[in-house]
Amino acid sequence: MSEHGSTRVRVDAWLWAVRITKTRSQAATACRGGHVRVNGSSAKAAQLIGPGDEVRVWNHGTLRVLEVVVPLAKRVGAPVAQRAYLDRSPAPPPREVLASVPRRDRGAGRPTKRERRQLDRLRDVPADEL
């Protein structure tokens, strides 16, 4: 048994304890919504995790890939929380790439068939794969 917790804890409690989500209920909601995966499979809020497990969290539009080092059940200070996991998240794309992604104007409605084909050509998606 470690200094701050047992050997296995609930994934929702751990996400809250290491400050990935602001509340435990937000962590549970993320699990219910399919935004949390443990070792490659979708996780329920009560799933137990331990040292060495990989937790993938889709949070605020970014993917966080975390390896559990210390399974914490209680919320701790930020410096202690950062030592409880190894962050293996991919680097975010450069701003130039994000700015170059075409977006439809809000409220512009659904694209027409012609616009959809143009978008598919732009994305280089063959029509027979759709």
PDB file of C-alpha atoms in Angstrom:
ATOM      1  CA  MET A   1       0.000   0.000   0.000  1.00  0.00           C
ATOM      2  CA  SER A   2       1.408   3.376  -0.994  1.00  0.00           C
ATOM      3  CA  GLU A   3       1.597   6.550   1.059  1.00  0.00           C
ATOM      4  CA  HIS A   4      -1.389   8.236  -0.658  1.00  0.00           C
ATOM      5  CA  GLY A   5      -3.657   5.362  -1.668  1.00  0.00           C
ATOM      6  CA  SER A   6      -4.257   1.689  -2.229  1.00  0.00           C
ATOM      7  CA  THR A   7      -2.871  -0.370  -5.086  1.00  0.00           C
ATOM      8  CA  ARG A   8      -6.028   0.018  -7.208  1.00  0.00           C
ATOM      9  CA  VAL A   9      -8.544   2.886  -7.397  1.00  0.00           C
ATOM     10  CA  ARG A  10     -11.575   3.846  -9.471  1.00  0.00           C
ATOM     11  CA  VAL A  11     -10.671   5.618 -12.712  1.00  0.00           C
ATOM     12  CA  ASP A  12     -13.090   8.511 -12.050  1.00  0.00           C
ATOM     13  CA  ALA A  13     -11.623   9.113  -8.586  1.00  0.00           C
ATOM     14  CA  TRP A  14      -8.074   8.989  -9.983  1.00  0.00           C
ATOM     15  CA  LEU A  15      -8.826  11.481 -12.785  1.00  0.00           C
ATOM     16  CA  TRP A  16     -10.210  13.870 -10.168  1.00  0.00           C
ATOM     17  CA  ALA A  17      -7.357  13.240  -7.703  1.00  0.00           C
ATOM     18  CA  VAL A  18      -4.631  14.019 -10.266  1.00  0.00           C
ATOM     19  CA  ARG A  19      -6.517  17.125 -11.440  1.00  0.00           C
ATOM     20  CA  ILE A  20      -7.409  16.056 -14.980  1.00  0.00           C
ATOM     21  CA  THR A  21     -11.057  16.959 -14.271  1.00  0.00           C
ATOM     22  CA  LYS A  22     -12.317  19.604 -11.860  1.00  0.00           C
ATOM     23  CA  THR A  23     -14.891  17.356 -10.189  1.00  0.00           C
ATOM     24  CA  ARG A  24     -15.357  13.633  -9.739  1.00  0.00           C
ATOM     25  CA  SER A  25     -18.783  13.855 -11.369  1.00  0.00           C
ATOM     26  CA  GLN A  26     -17.160  15.385 -14.487  1.00  0.00           C
ATOM     27  CA  ALA A  27     -14.799  12.407 -14.570  1.00  0.00           C
ATOM     28  CA  ALA A  28     -17.731   9.988 -14.258  1.00  0.00           C
ATOM     29  CA  THR A  29     -19.601  11.847 -17.024  1.00  0.00           C
ATOM     30  CA  ALA A  30     -16.532  11.617 -19.271  1.00  0.00           C
ATOM     31  CA  CYS A  31     -16.432   7.859 -18.650  1.00  0.00           C
ATOM     32  CA  ARG A  32     -20.152   7.485 -19.438  1.00  0.00           C
ATOM     33  CA  GLY A  33     -19.657   9.526 -22.617  1.00  0.00           C
ATOM     34  CA  GLY A  34     -16.881   7.230 -23.856  1.00  0.00           C
ATOM     35  CA  HIS A  35     -14.127   9.837 -23.461  1.00  0.00           C
ATOM     36  CA  VAL A  36     -12.002   7.657 -21.169  1.00  0.00           C
ATOM     37  CA  ARG A  37     -10.176   4.497 -22.224  1.00  0.00           C
ATOM     38  CA  VAL A  38      -8.058   2.255 -19.989  1.00  0.00           C
ATOM     39  CA  ASN A  39      -5.484   0.021 -21.695  1.00  0.00           C
ATOM     40  CA  GLY A  40      -7.262   0.481 -25.034  1.00  0.00           C
ATOM     41  CA  SER A  41     -10.821  -0.369 -23.971  1.00  0.00           C
ATOM     42  CA  SER A  42     -13.666   1.938 -23.012  1.00  0.00           C
ATOM     43  CA  ALA A  43     -13.827   2.508 -19.251  1.00  0.00           C
ATOM     44  CA  LYS A  44     -16.729   2.762 -16.860  1.00  0.00           C
ATOM     45  CA  ALA A  45     -16.349   5.140 -13.909  1.00  0.00           C
ATOM     46  CA  ALA A  46     -15.948   2.285 -11.401  1.00  0.00           C
ATOM     47  CA  GLN A  47     -13.206   0.474 -13.339  1.00  0.00           C
ATOM     48  CA  LEU A  48     -10.174  -0.122 -11.144  1.00  0.00           C
ATOM     49  CA  ILE A  49      -6.754   1.041 -12.303  1.00  0.00           C
ATOM     50  CA  GLY A  50      -3.301   0.511 -10.874  1.00  0.00           C
ATOM     51  CA  PRO A  51       0.351   1.315 -11.546  1.00  0.00           C
ATOM     52  CA  GLY A  52       1.353   0.761 -15.178  1.00  0.00           C
ATOM     53  CA  ASP A  53      -2.144   1.168 -16.645  1.00  0.00           C
ATOM     54  CA  GLU A  54      -2.567   3.541 -19.592  1.00  0.00           C
ATOM     55  CA  VAL A  55      -5.457   6.006 -19.339  1.00  0.00           C
ATOM     56  CA  ARG A  56      -6.524   7.963 -22.435  1.00  0.00           C
ATOM     57  CA  VAL A  57      -8.769  10.964 -21.790  1.00  0.00           C
ATOM     58  CA  TRP A  58     -10.381  13.189 -24.412  1.00  0.00           C
ATOM     59  CA  ASN A  59     -10.721  16.450 -22.463  1.00  0.00           C
ATOM     60  CA  HIS A  60     -11.514  19.936 -23.828  1.00  0.00           C
ATOM     61  CA  GLY A  61     -10.670  18.941 -27.404  1.00  0.00           C
ATOM     62  CA  THR A  62      -7.275  17.421 -26.593  1.00  0.00           C
ATOM     63  CA  LEU A  63      -6.161  13.851 -26.092  1.00  0.00           C
ATOM     64  CA  ARG A  64      -4.251  13.113 -22.884  1.00  0.00           C
ATOM     65  CA  VAL A  65      -2.355   9.813 -22.692  1.00  0.00           C
ATOM     66  CA  LEU A  66      -1.356   9.112 -19.099  1.00  0.00           C
ATOM     67  CA  GLU A  67       0.439   6.202 -17.471  1.00  0.00           C
ATOM     68  CA  VAL A  68      -0.555   5.595 -13.855  1.00  0.00           C
ATOM     69  CA  VAL A  69       2.425   5.728 -11.468  1.00  0.00           C
ATOM     70  CA  VAL A  70       0.630   6.233  -8.145  1.00  0.00           C
ATOM     71  CA  PRO A  71      -3.060   5.309  -7.821  1.00  0.00           C
ATOM     72  CA  LEU A  72      -4.472   8.203  -5.773  1.00  0.00           C
ATOM     73  CA  ALA A  73      -8.006   8.139  -4.386  1.00  0.00           C
ATOM     74  CA  LYS A  74      -7.926  11.513  -2.625  1.00  0.00           C
ATOM     75  CA  ARG A  75      -7.211  14.885  -4.239  1.00  0.00           C
ATOM     76  CA  VAL A  76      -3.690  16.151  -3.570  1.00  0.00           C
ATOM     77  CA  GLY A  77      -1.674  19.270  -4.343  1.00  0.00           C
ATOM     78  CA  ALA A  78      -0.655  19.938  -7.929  1.00  0.00           C
ATOM     79  CA  PRO A  79       3.060  19.007  -7.512  1.00  0.00           C
ATOM     80  CA  VAL A  80       2.139  15.649  -5.938  1.00  0.00           C
ATOM     81  CA  ALA A  81      -0.552  15.063  -8.574  1.00  0.00           C
ATOM     82  CA  GLN A  82       1.942  15.566 -11.432  1.00  0.00           C
ATOM     83  CA  ARG A  83       4.206  12.884  -9.957  1.00  0.00           C
ATOM     84  CA  ALA A  84       1.288  10.421  -9.903  1.00  0.00           C
ATOM     85  CA  TYR A  85       1.363   9.916 -13.690  1.00  0.00           C
ATOM     86  CA  LEU A  86       3.640  10.001 -16.718  1.00  0.00           C
ATOM     87  CA  ASP A  87       2.249  12.199 -19.477  1.00  0.00           C
ATOM     88  CA  ARG A  88       2.705  10.428 -22.819  1.00  0.00           C
ATOM     89  CA  SER A  89       0.343  12.730 -24.733  1.00  0.00           C
ATOM     90  CA  PRO A  90       1.167  13.528 -28.345  1.00  0.00           C
ATOM     91  CA  ALA A  91       2.370  17.050 -29.044  1.00  0.00           C
ATOM     92  CA  PRO A  92      -0.424  19.396 -30.130  1.00  0.00           C
ATOM     93  CA  PRO A  93      -0.471  20.318 -33.827  1.00  0.00           C
ATOM     94  CA  PRO A  94       1.138  23.658 -34.737  1.00  0.00           C
ATOM     95  CA  ARG A  95      -1.171  26.678 -34.894  1.00  0.00           C
ATOM     96  CA  GLU A  96      -0.599  26.973 -38.642  1.00  0.00           C
ATOM     97  CA  VAL A  97      -2.158  23.535 -39.176  1.00  0.00           C
ATOM     98  CA  LEU A  98      -5.155  24.363 -36.990  1.00  0.00           C
ATOM     99  CA  ALA A  99      -5.679  27.670 -38.806  1.00  0.00           C
ATOM    100  CA  SER A 100      -5.587  25.992 -42.228  1.00  0.00           C
ATOM    101  CA  VAL A 101      -8.408  23.548 -41.489  1.00  0.00           C
ATOM    102  CA  PRO A 102     -11.464  24.747 -43.421  1.00  0.00           C
ATOM    103  CA  ARG A 103     -14.601  25.258 -41.334  1.00  0.00           C
ATOM    104  CA  ARG A 104     -18.175  26.042 -42.289  1.00  0.00           C
ATOM    105  CA  ASP A 105     -19.680  29.228 -40.938  1.00  0.00           C
ATOM    106  CA  ARG A 106     -21.895  28.676 -37.936  1.00  0.00           C
ATOM    107  CA  GLY A 107     -25.520  28.577 -39.043  1.00  0.00           C
ATOM    108  CA  ALA A 108     -24.611  27.942 -42.690  1.00  0.00           C
ATOM    109  CA  GLY A 109     -26.637  24.737 -42.582  1.00  0.00           C
ATOM    110  CA  ARG A 110     -25.916  21.389 -44.064  1.00  0.00           C
ATOM    111  CA  PRO A 111     -23.599  21.263 -47.094  1.00  0.00           C
ATOM    112  CA  THR A 112     -25.185  20.619 -50.461  1.00  0.00           C
ATOM    113  CA  LYS A 113     -24.284  17.518 -52.428  1.00  0.00           C
ATOM    114  CA  ARG A 114     -21.989  19.602 -54.643  1.00  0.00           C
ATOM    115  CA  GLU A 115     -20.249  21.178 -51.625  1.00  0.00           C
ATOM    116  CA  ARG A 116     -19.833  17.765 -49.992  1.00  0.00           C
ATOM    117  CA  ARG A 117     -18.159  16.373 -53.123  1.00  0.00           C
ATOM    118  CA  GLN A 118     -15.838  19.385 -53.214  1.00  0.00           C
ATOM    119  CA  LEU A 119     -14.957  18.840 -49.560  1.00  0.00           C
ATOM    120  CA  ASP A 120     -14.308  15.136 -50.209  1.00  0.00           C
ATOM    121  CA  ARG A 121     -12.014  16.018 -53.127  1.00  0.00           C
ATOM    122  CA  LEU A 122     -10.220  18.512 -50.916  1.00  0.00           C
ATOM    123  CA  ARG A 123      -9.772  15.858 -48.229  1.00  0.00           C
ATOM    124  CA  ASP A 124      -8.752  13.328 -50.895  1.00  0.00           C
ATOM    125  CA  VAL A 125     -11.439  10.818 -49.932  1.00  0.00           C
ATOM    126  CA  PRO A 126     -12.578   8.544 -52.796  1.00  0.00           C
ATOM    127  CA  ALA A 127     -16.374   8.686 -53.264  1.00  0.00           C
ATOM    128  CA  ASP A 128     -16.722   4.890 -53.291  1.00  0.00           C
ATOM    129  CA  GLU A 129     -15.310   4.636 -49.724  1.00  0.00           C
ATOM    130  CA  LEU A 130     -18.198   6.638 -48.257  1.00  0.00           C
TER     131      LEU A 130
END
